[in-house]
Amino acid sequence: MPATVVVGLQWGDEGKGKTTDLLSDSVDLVVRYQGGDNAGHTVVLGGEVFKLHLIPSGILHPHITPVLGCGVVVNPKTLLDEMSALQERGIDTSRLRVSHAAHVIMPYHIAQDQATEARLDAEGLGTTRRGIGPAYADRAWRTGIRVGDLLDRQGLRHKLARILPGRNAMLHEAFGLPVLDLDAVHADAAACGERLAPHITDTTGLVQDALAGGQHVLLEGAQGTLLDLDHGTYPFVTSSNAVAGGACTGGGVGPRQIDRVIGVMKAYSTRVGSGPFPTELDDQTGRHLVERGSEFGTTTGRRRRCGWFDAVPLRSAVAVNSASSIMLNKLDVLSGLPELRLCTGYRVDGRDRHWPLSADELQRAEPVYRTMAGWTEDLGAVRRMSDLPPAAVDYVRAIEDMAGVPISLLSVGAERTRTIVRDPLGDGALAVRALTEQSAA
Ligand code: GDP
Ligand code: IMO
Ligand code: MG
């Protein structure tokens, strides 16, 4: 009963969508275990670009059951819109399963997120303004609405009648916003429930049955380790556990059921939103990374902040996720940079420091760099490690040494085929079918 976790090792947007897609021919279920429509996972399939926010990337493959686990927060409207948009492109969404225990992002969560960010402006977290934080706060406060509640019209009204006055008071008194009408909020939520009803189920049971039946379950993380509520750069984080451990609580599997954790990272660093970023580049090299890497947010369109590779948080990310291997994406983006820097340590207030550091300390961290030679060759057509320029091989090996686990897959372009398999018997065996089929086509 194999279960594989795909988890981001940095600040999100590492290319988890491509990684999941690459493995999809070998798996039966793809389960999103946390986050909501703050995520943006891009999959390039047969020349078509799909940008998925809430629905797991597995939806694109008819043999896969895509699942939203109980750790996800669901905005029912954006979910239905995303389903419709996929249907219009000929993708069957009837297989999608949504946990009855996942929490619902309500209109007052979105209003609160937006108003808080607008008020704080430059001091804000730079959230995606999708209501993620307030929805998870209600979950922890035990005042949340769950997806299963949408199916019980009367019970839902009773719950909303209890919750809404407090939320309205906050919206009105703290932010001067118009109050929400109980009838309208209830009618909208119940209507979404009716449309989602065929998809709502106990997904933990579904996942456990699949594992018991010998099916391969892939648990797809959103965001990344450095945005994890507990292990990231708090408070500049998202409100859920993006780390592999979150796959247990949010996906409905036990720790001993996971036998492979693929950490996904890119060959440099990016971050969207506020918060410390020691290796950030605000110069020509930063612009190279933005332009060559098309580093603009999938969800908000914001320009991503770019910087050098950073081994300090990576070592901790590999450990906390118990990553068994790494998929290193976007190596091609570095082509043309005369030299490359890799951050190997931090100095804070004149002292060597390791992860973790507080956000304040991280803000003051001075990166210690190792400099390596760059390369000019385009890597898009490279499919074997031995065909990479020697400087690129050295760079990959240096990252591998610092990470302490094998880099099993390397990506040199957004398309599936632009992949180098380094371990044909490990993760490579899961990816190999996809690659063989593509090259035969
Ligand atoms: P995710 O949130 O982790 O799924 O990552 P995103 O989809 O938000 O961002 C990664 C972006 O890089 C997407 O536009 C991918 O199509 C693209 N991408 C993935 N791998 C590569 C690669 O190796 N090279 C290049 N140039 N682009 C890539
Ligand atoms: P994927 O899955 C990159 C960031 C936001 C903000 C912080 C909190 O595509 O990698 P939130 O709306 O979650 O309360 O915002 O987290 N953030 C992401 N950054 N990729 C993502 O998802 C992100 N999801 C949230 O920019 O800094
Ligand atoms: Mg993304």
Short mmCIF file of N, CA and C in Angstrom, two decimals, residues 77-226:
data_model
loop_
_atom_site.label_atom_id
_atom_site.label_comp_id
_atom_site.label_asym_id
_atom_site.label_seq_id
_atom_site.Cartn_x
_atom_site.Cartn_y
_atom_site.Cartn_z
N LYS A 77 -17.53 28.33 -3.79
CA LYS A 77 -17.78 29.04 -5.05
C LYS A 77 -16.60 28.89 -6.00
N THR A 78 -15.39 29.11 -5.47
CA THR A 78 -14.24 29.00 -6.38
C THR A 78 -14.04 27.54 -6.79
N LEU A 79 -14.40 26.62 -5.92
CA LEU A 79 -14.29 25.20 -6.29
C LEU A 79 -15.22 24.90 -7.47
N LEU A 80 -16.48 25.36 -7.37
CA LEU A 80 -17.44 25.11 -8.45
C LEU A 80 -17.00 25.81 -9.74
N ASP A 81 -16.45 27.02 -9.59
CA ASP A 81 -15.96 27.74 -10.79
C ASP A 81 -14.80 26.99 -11.44
N GLU A 82 -13.90 26.48 -10.57
CA GLU A 82 -12.74 25.76 -11.11
C GLU A 82 -13.20 24.47 -11.81
N MET A 83 -14.20 23.81 -11.23
CA MET A 83 -14.74 22.59 -11.86
C MET A 83 -15.35 22.94 -13.22
N SER A 84 -16.13 24.04 -13.27
CA SER A 84 -16.77 24.42 -14.54
C SER A 84 -15.73 24.75 -15.59
N ALA A 85 -14.69 25.49 -15.17
CA ALA A 85 -13.64 25.88 -16.13
C ALA A 85 -12.96 24.63 -16.69
N LEU A 86 -12.74 23.64 -15.85
CA LEU A 86 -12.10 22.40 -16.33
C LEU A 86 -13.04 21.65 -17.27
N GLN A 87 -14.33 21.60 -16.89
CA GLN A 87 -15.31 20.90 -17.74
C GLN A 87 -15.36 21.53 -19.13
N GLU A 88 -15.29 22.87 -19.14
CA GLU A 88 -15.32 23.55 -20.45
C GLU A 88 -14.13 23.16 -21.31
N ARG A 89 -13.05 22.74 -20.65
CA ARG A 89 -11.86 22.31 -21.42
C ARG A 89 -11.85 20.80 -21.62
N GLY A 90 -12.99 20.17 -21.36
CA GLY A 90 -13.11 18.74 -21.65
C GLY A 90 -12.60 17.82 -20.56
N ILE A 91 -12.35 18.36 -19.35
CA ILE A 91 -11.87 17.52 -18.24
C ILE A 91 -13.08 17.07 -17.41
N ASP A 92 -13.17 15.79 -17.18
CA ASP A 92 -14.27 15.24 -16.38
C ASP A 92 -13.98 15.47 -14.90
N THR A 93 -14.88 16.18 -14.22
CA THR A 93 -14.65 16.48 -12.80
C THR A 93 -15.55 15.64 -11.89
N SER A 94 -16.29 14.71 -12.47
CA SER A 94 -17.25 13.95 -11.65
C SER A 94 -16.56 13.07 -10.62
N ARG A 95 -15.26 12.75 -10.84
CA ARG A 95 -14.56 11.85 -9.91
C ARG A 95 -14.09 12.58 -8.65
N LEU A 96 -14.14 13.91 -8.65
CA LEU A 96 -13.61 14.67 -7.51
C LEU A 96 -14.35 14.31 -6.22
N ARG A 97 -13.60 14.08 -5.17
CA ARG A 97 -14.18 13.80 -3.86
C ARG A 97 -13.69 14.85 -2.86
N VAL A 98 -14.64 15.36 -2.05
CA VAL A 98 -14.33 16.43 -1.10
C VAL A 98 -14.69 15.94 0.30
N SER A 99 -13.78 16.12 1.23
CA SER A 99 -14.03 15.63 2.60
C SER A 99 -15.18 16.38 3.24
N HIS A 100 -16.04 15.61 3.89
CA HIS A 100 -17.15 16.22 4.64
C HIS A 100 -16.61 17.04 5.82
N ALA A 101 -15.38 16.72 6.24
CA ALA A 101 -14.81 17.38 7.43
C ALA A 101 -13.91 18.57 7.07
N ALA A 102 -13.73 18.84 5.78
CA ALA A 102 -12.94 20.02 5.39
C ALA A 102 -13.73 21.26 5.77
N HIS A 103 -13.03 22.31 6.15
CA HIS A 103 -13.72 23.54 6.56
C HIS A 103 -14.00 24.44 5.36
N VAL A 104 -15.09 25.19 5.51
CA VAL A 104 -15.56 26.05 4.42
C VAL A 104 -15.06 27.48 4.62
N ILE A 105 -14.53 28.08 3.56
CA ILE A 105 -14.20 29.50 3.60
C ILE A 105 -15.49 30.26 3.31
N MET A 106 -15.93 31.03 4.31
CA MET A 106 -17.20 31.77 4.19
C MET A 106 -16.90 33.21 3.76
N PRO A 107 -17.92 33.93 3.28
CA PRO A 107 -17.69 35.32 2.83
C PRO A 107 -17.08 36.20 3.91
N TYR A 108 -17.45 35.96 5.19
CA TYR A 108 -16.88 36.81 6.25
C TYR A 108 -15.39 36.53 6.45
N HIS A 109 -14.92 35.33 6.11
CA HIS A 109 -13.48 35.06 6.20
C HIS A 109 -12.71 35.88 5.16
N ILE A 110 -13.29 35.92 3.97
CA ILE A 110 -12.62 36.66 2.88
C ILE A 110 -12.63 38.16 3.20
N ALA A 111 -13.77 38.65 3.67
CA ALA A 111 -13.86 40.08 4.01
C ALA A 111 -12.85 40.43 5.10
N GLN A 112 -12.70 39.55 6.09
CA GLN A 112 -11.77 39.83 7.18
C GLN A 112 -10.31 39.82 6.71
N ASP A 113 -9.99 38.84 5.88
CA ASP A 113 -8.62 38.74 5.34
C ASP A 113 -8.30 39.99 4.53
N GLN A 114 -9.22 40.36 3.65
CA GLN A 114 -8.99 41.52 2.78
C GLN A 114 -8.88 42.80 3.59
N ALA A 115 -9.78 42.97 4.56
CA ALA A 115 -9.79 44.21 5.34
C ALA A 115 -8.53 44.30 6.21
N THR A 116 -8.10 43.19 6.78
CA THR A 116 -6.90 43.21 7.62
C THR A 116 -5.68 43.58 6.79
N GLU A 117 -5.56 42.96 5.63
CA GLU A 117 -4.41 43.24 4.77
C GLU A 117 -4.43 44.68 4.28
N ALA A 118 -5.64 45.16 3.90
CA ALA A 118 -5.74 46.53 3.39
C ALA A 118 -5.36 47.52 4.48
N ARG A 119 -5.78 47.24 5.70
CA ARG A 119 -5.49 48.17 6.80
C ARG A 119 -3.99 48.20 7.10
N LEU A 120 -3.37 47.02 7.11
CA LEU A 120 -1.95 46.95 7.46
C LEU A 120 -1.06 47.42 6.31
N ASP A 121 -1.61 47.28 5.10
CA ASP A 121 -0.89 47.69 3.89
C ASP A 121 0.52 47.10 3.87
N ALA A 122 1.57 47.95 3.87
CA ALA A 122 2.95 47.46 3.75
C ALA A 122 3.37 46.60 4.95
N GLU A 123 2.67 46.77 6.08
CA GLU A 123 3.01 46.00 7.28
C GLU A 123 2.32 44.64 7.29
N GLY A 124 1.46 44.39 6.33
CA GLY A 124 0.67 43.15 6.30
C GLY A 124 1.53 41.95 5.93
N LEU A 125 0.88 40.78 5.96
CA LEU A 125 1.61 39.55 5.62
C LEU A 125 1.71 39.37 4.12
N GLY A 126 0.92 40.12 3.39
CA GLY A 126 0.88 39.90 1.94
C GLY A 126 0.18 38.60 1.61
N THR A 127 -0.95 38.35 2.28
CA THR A 127 -1.68 37.10 2.02
C THR A 127 -2.28 37.13 0.62
N THR A 128 -2.84 36.02 0.22
CA THR A 128 -3.51 35.97 -1.07
C THR A 128 -4.94 36.53 -0.98
N ARG A 129 -5.33 36.93 0.23
CA ARG A 129 -6.65 37.54 0.48
C ARG A 129 -7.79 36.60 0.13
N ARG A 130 -7.56 35.31 0.28
CA ARG A 130 -8.60 34.33 -0.03
C ARG A 130 -9.37 33.86 1.22
N GLY A 131 -9.06 34.47 2.36
CA GLY A 131 -9.78 34.09 3.59
C GLY A 131 -9.21 32.86 4.29
N ILE A 132 -8.00 32.49 3.91
CA ILE A 132 -7.39 31.25 4.43
C ILE A 132 -7.19 31.32 5.95
N GLY A 133 -6.52 32.37 6.42
CA GLY A 133 -6.21 32.49 7.85
C GLY A 133 -7.48 32.50 8.71
N PRO A 134 -8.45 33.39 8.40
CA PRO A 134 -9.67 33.41 9.21
C PRO A 134 -10.43 32.07 9.20
N ALA A 135 -10.42 31.36 8.08
CA ALA A 135 -11.13 30.06 8.03
C ALA A 135 -10.45 29.05 8.95
N TYR A 136 -9.10 29.00 8.90
CA TYR A 136 -8.39 28.07 9.80
C TYR A 136 -8.54 28.51 11.26
N ALA A 137 -8.64 29.84 11.50
CA ALA A 137 -8.82 30.31 12.87
C ALA A 137 -10.16 29.83 13.41
N ASP A 138 -11.21 29.91 12.59
CA ASP A 138 -12.52 29.42 13.02
C ASP A 138 -12.49 27.91 13.28
N ARG A 139 -11.72 27.19 12.48
CA ARG A 139 -11.60 25.74 12.70
C ARG A 139 -11.02 25.49 14.10
N ALA A 140 -9.92 26.22 14.42
CA ALA A 140 -9.28 26.02 15.71
C ALA A 140 -10.16 26.51 16.86
N TRP A 141 -10.98 27.50 16.55
CA TRP A 141 -11.87 28.08 17.54
C TRP A 141 -13.15 27.25 17.70
N ARG A 142 -13.28 26.27 16.84
CA ARG A 142 -14.45 25.36 16.79
C ARG A 142 -15.74 26.09 16.47
N THR A 143 -15.60 27.15 15.66
CA THR A 143 -16.79 27.88 15.20
C THR A 143 -16.86 27.84 13.68
N GLY A 144 -16.23 26.84 13.09
CA GLY A 144 -16.21 26.74 11.63
C GLY A 144 -17.42 26.01 11.07
N ILE A 145 -17.66 26.25 9.79
CA ILE A 145 -18.66 25.49 9.04
C ILE A 145 -17.89 24.45 8.23
N ARG A 146 -18.31 23.18 8.32
CA ARG A 146 -17.61 22.16 7.54
C ARG A 146 -18.40 21.84 6.28
N VAL A 147 -17.70 21.24 5.32
CA VAL A 147 -18.34 20.95 4.02
C VAL A 147 -19.60 20.12 4.23
N GLY A 148 -19.54 19.16 5.14
CA GLY A 148 -20.71 18.31 5.41
C GLY A 148 -21.91 19.12 5.90
N ASP A 149 -21.64 20.24 6.59
CA ASP A 149 -22.73 21.09 7.10
C ASP A 149 -23.56 21.70 5.97
N LEU A 150 -22.93 21.85 4.80
CA LEU A 150 -23.64 22.49 3.68
C LEU A 150 -24.81 21.63 3.20
N LEU A 151 -24.78 20.35 3.58
CA LEU A 151 -25.81 19.43 3.09
C LEU A 151 -27.08 19.45 3.96
N ASP A 152 -26.97 20.05 5.13
CA ASP A 152 -28.09 20.07 6.06
C ASP A 152 -28.61 21.51 6.15
N ARG A 153 -29.59 21.81 5.32
CA ARG A 153 -30.08 23.20 5.17
C ARG A 153 -30.46 23.84 6.49
N GLN A 154 -31.25 23.09 7.27
CA GLN A 154 -31.74 23.67 8.53
C GLN A 154 -30.62 23.81 9.56
N GLY A 155 -29.82 22.76 9.66
CA GLY A 155 -28.70 22.79 10.61
C GLY A 155 -27.73 23.92 10.26
N LEU A 156 -27.53 24.12 8.97
CA LEU A 156 -26.61 25.17 8.50
C LEU A 156 -27.14 26.54 8.93
N ARG A 157 -28.44 26.73 8.78
CA ARG A 157 -29.03 28.02 9.15
C ARG A 157 -28.87 28.26 10.65
N HIS A 158 -29.09 27.21 11.41
CA HIS A 158 -28.95 27.32 12.86
C HIS A 158 -27.52 27.73 13.22
N LYS A 159 -26.56 27.07 12.60
CA LYS A 159 -25.14 27.38 12.89
C LYS A 159 -24.81 28.83 12.49
N LEU A 160 -25.26 29.20 11.28
CA LEU A 160 -24.94 30.56 10.80
C LEU A 160 -25.61 31.62 11.67
N ALA A 161 -26.82 31.33 12.13
CA ALA A 161 -27.53 32.30 12.98
C ALA A 161 -26.75 32.53 14.28
N ARG A 162 -26.03 31.52 14.69
CA ARG A 162 -25.23 31.63 15.92
C ARG A 162 -23.91 32.37 15.65
N ILE A 163 -23.32 32.10 14.48
CA ILE A 163 -21.96 32.61 14.20
C ILE A 163 -21.99 34.03 13.61
N LEU A 164 -22.93 34.27 12.69
CA LEU A 164 -22.87 35.50 11.89
C LEU A 164 -22.93 36.82 12.69
N PRO A 165 -23.78 36.91 13.73
CA PRO A 165 -23.82 38.20 14.45
C PRO A 165 -22.44 38.64 14.95
N GLY A 166 -21.67 37.71 15.47
CA GLY A 166 -20.33 38.04 15.97
C GLY A 166 -19.42 38.48 14.84
N ARG A 167 -19.51 37.79 13.71
CA ARG A 167 -18.66 38.14 12.56
C ARG A 167 -19.07 39.49 12.01
N ASN A 168 -20.39 39.74 11.97
CA ASN A 168 -20.87 41.03 11.47
C ASN A 168 -20.42 42.17 12.37
N ALA A 169 -20.46 41.93 13.67
CA ALA A 169 -20.03 42.97 14.61
C ALA A 169 -18.58 43.31 14.34
N MET A 170 -17.77 42.29 14.13
CA MET A 170 -16.34 42.51 13.87
C MET A 170 -16.16 43.28 12.55
N LEU A 171 -16.85 42.85 11.50
CA LEU A 171 -16.69 43.51 10.19
C LEU A 171 -17.11 44.98 10.28
N HIS A 172 -18.20 45.22 11.00
CA HIS A 172 -18.74 46.58 11.07
C HIS A 172 -17.90 47.45 12.01
N GLU A 173 -17.68 46.94 13.23
CA GLU A 173 -17.04 47.79 14.24
C GLU A 173 -15.53 47.93 14.00
N ALA A 174 -14.88 46.84 13.66
CA ALA A 174 -13.42 46.91 13.50
C ALA A 174 -13.01 47.48 12.15
N PHE A 175 -13.82 47.21 11.12
CA PHE A 175 -13.38 47.60 9.78
C PHE A 175 -14.33 48.56 9.06
N GLY A 176 -15.47 48.86 9.67
CA GLY A 176 -16.43 49.76 9.03
C GLY A 176 -17.03 49.18 7.76
N LEU A 177 -17.10 47.86 7.68
CA LEU A 177 -17.63 47.21 6.47
C LEU A 177 -19.12 46.94 6.61
N PRO A 178 -19.84 46.81 5.47
CA PRO A 178 -21.26 46.46 5.57
C PRO A 178 -21.43 45.06 6.16
N VAL A 179 -22.53 44.87 6.88
CA VAL A 179 -22.76 43.55 7.48
C VAL A 179 -23.32 42.60 6.43
N LEU A 180 -23.17 41.30 6.70
CA LEU A 180 -23.65 40.28 5.76
C LEU A 180 -25.04 39.83 6.19
N ASP A 181 -25.87 39.56 5.19
CA ASP A 181 -27.26 39.18 5.46
C ASP A 181 -27.37 37.67 5.64
N LEU A 182 -27.96 37.26 6.76
CA LEU A 182 -28.05 35.83 7.09
C LEU A 182 -28.73 35.04 5.97
N ASP A 183 -29.85 35.56 5.47
CA ASP A 183 -30.59 34.82 4.43
C ASP A 183 -29.73 34.61 3.19
N ALA A 184 -29.02 35.67 2.81
CA ALA A 184 -28.21 35.58 1.58
C ALA A 184 -27.02 34.62 1.78
N VAL A 185 -26.35 34.75 2.92
CA VAL A 185 -25.19 33.88 3.18
C VAL A 185 -25.65 32.42 3.22
N HIS A 186 -26.78 32.20 3.89
CA HIS A 186 -27.31 30.84 4.01
C HIS A 186 -27.73 30.29 2.65
N ALA A 187 -28.44 31.10 1.88
CA ALA A 187 -28.93 30.62 0.57
C ALA A 187 -27.75 30.27 -0.34
N ASP A 188 -26.73 31.12 -0.36
CA ASP A 188 -25.55 30.86 -1.21
C ASP A 188 -24.86 29.57 -0.79
N ALA A 189 -24.64 29.44 0.52
CA ALA A 189 -23.90 28.27 1.01
C ALA A 189 -24.69 26.99 0.75
N ALA A 190 -25.99 27.04 1.01
CA ALA A 190 -26.82 25.83 0.81
C ALA A 190 -26.87 25.46 -0.68
N ALA A 191 -26.93 26.48 -1.56
CA ALA A 191 -26.96 26.21 -3.00
C ALA A 191 -25.65 25.53 -3.44
N CYS A 192 -24.53 26.00 -2.89
CA CYS A 192 -23.25 25.36 -3.21
C CYS A 192 -23.26 23.91 -2.71
N GLY A 193 -23.80 23.72 -1.50
CA GLY A 193 -23.87 22.37 -0.94
C GLY A 193 -24.63 21.43 -1.85
N GLU A 194 -25.75 21.91 -2.40
CA GLU A 194 -26.55 21.07 -3.30
C GLU A 194 -25.74 20.63 -4.51
N ARG A 195 -24.98 21.60 -5.06
CA ARG A 195 -24.20 21.27 -6.26
C ARG A 195 -23.01 20.36 -5.95
N LEU A 196 -22.48 20.53 -4.74
CA LEU A 196 -21.30 19.72 -4.39
C LEU A 196 -21.68 18.35 -3.81
N ALA A 197 -22.95 18.18 -3.50
CA ALA A 197 -23.39 16.97 -2.77
C ALA A 197 -22.83 15.65 -3.34
N PRO A 198 -22.86 15.46 -4.66
CA PRO A 198 -22.37 14.16 -5.18
C PRO A 198 -20.89 13.92 -4.92
N HIS A 199 -20.17 14.97 -4.56
CA HIS A 199 -18.71 14.86 -4.39
C HIS A 199 -18.30 14.71 -2.92
N ILE A 200 -19.24 15.00 -2.01
CA ILE A 200 -18.88 15.07 -0.58
C ILE A 200 -18.94 13.68 0.05
N THR A 201 -17.86 13.34 0.73
CA THR A 201 -17.81 12.00 1.34
C THR A 201 -16.77 11.98 2.46
N ASP A 202 -16.67 10.82 3.11
CA ASP A 202 -15.62 10.62 4.11
C ASP A 202 -14.35 10.23 3.36
N THR A 203 -13.51 11.20 3.09
CA THR A 203 -12.34 10.92 2.25
C THR A 203 -11.27 10.12 2.99
N THR A 204 -11.27 10.20 4.33
CA THR A 204 -10.30 9.39 5.08
C THR A 204 -10.59 7.91 4.84
N GLY A 205 -11.88 7.56 4.90
CA GLY A 205 -12.27 6.17 4.62
C GLY A 205 -11.90 5.78 3.20
N LEU A 206 -12.12 6.70 2.28
CA LEU A 206 -11.80 6.45 0.86
C LEU A 206 -10.31 6.16 0.69
N VAL A 207 -9.48 6.99 1.32
CA VAL A 207 -8.03 6.84 1.21
C VAL A 207 -7.59 5.54 1.87
N GLN A 208 -8.16 5.24 3.03
CA GLN A 208 -7.78 4.00 3.73
C GLN A 208 -8.20 2.77 2.93
N ASP A 209 -9.37 2.81 2.34
CA ASP A 209 -9.82 1.68 1.50
C ASP A 209 -8.89 1.51 0.31
N ALA A 210 -8.49 2.64 -0.27
CA ALA A 210 -7.60 2.58 -1.44
C ALA A 210 -6.27 1.93 -1.05
N LEU A 211 -5.73 2.35 0.08
CA LEU A 211 -4.45 1.78 0.53
C LEU A 211 -4.60 0.30 0.84
N ALA A 212 -5.70 -0.04 1.50
CA ALA A 212 -5.94 -1.46 1.83
C ALA A 212 -6.08 -2.29 0.56
N GLY A 213 -6.60 -1.68 -0.50
CA GLY A 213 -6.78 -2.39 -1.77
C GLY A 213 -5.53 -2.38 -2.64
N GLY A 214 -4.42 -1.87 -2.08
CA GLY A 214 -3.16 -1.90 -2.82
C GLY A 214 -3.01 -0.77 -3.81
N GLN A 215 -3.86 0.25 -3.70
CA GLN A 215 -3.72 1.37 -4.65
C GLN A 215 -2.64 2.34 -4.18
N HIS A 216 -2.11 3.08 -5.14
CA HIS A 216 -1.04 4.03 -4.83
C HIS A 216 -1.66 5.42 -4.60
N VAL A 217 -1.45 5.95 -3.40
CA VAL A 217 -2.01 7.25 -3.04
C VAL A 217 -0.90 8.29 -3.03
N LEU A 218 -1.11 9.38 -3.76
CA LEU A 218 -0.14 10.47 -3.74
C LEU A 218 -0.77 11.64 -2.97
N LEU A 219 -0.05 12.11 -1.97
CA LEU A 219 -0.54 13.22 -1.14
C LEU A 219 0.18 14.49 -1.58
N GLU A 220 -0.59 15.42 -2.12
CA GLU A 220 0.00 16.61 -2.74
C GLU A 220 -0.09 17.80 -1.79
N GLY A 221 1.08 18.32 -1.41
CA GLY A 221 1.10 19.48 -0.53
C GLY A 221 0.91 20.76 -1.33
N ALA A 222 0.42 21.78 -0.64
CA ALA A 222 0.40 23.12 -1.22
C ALA A 222 1.36 23.98 -0.39
N GLN A 223 1.63 25.19 -0.88
CA GLN A 223 2.62 26.08 -0.24
C GLN A 223 3.95 25.32 -0.07
N GLY A 224 4.66 25.59 1.01
CA GLY A 224 5.96 24.92 1.18
C GLY A 224 6.37 24.97 2.64
N THR A 225 7.45 24.28 2.97
CA THR A 225 7.88 24.13 4.36
C THR A 225 8.12 25.47 5.05
N LEU A 226 8.65 26.44 4.31
CA LEU A 226 8.97 27.72 4.96
C LEU A 226 7.74 28.60 5.14
#
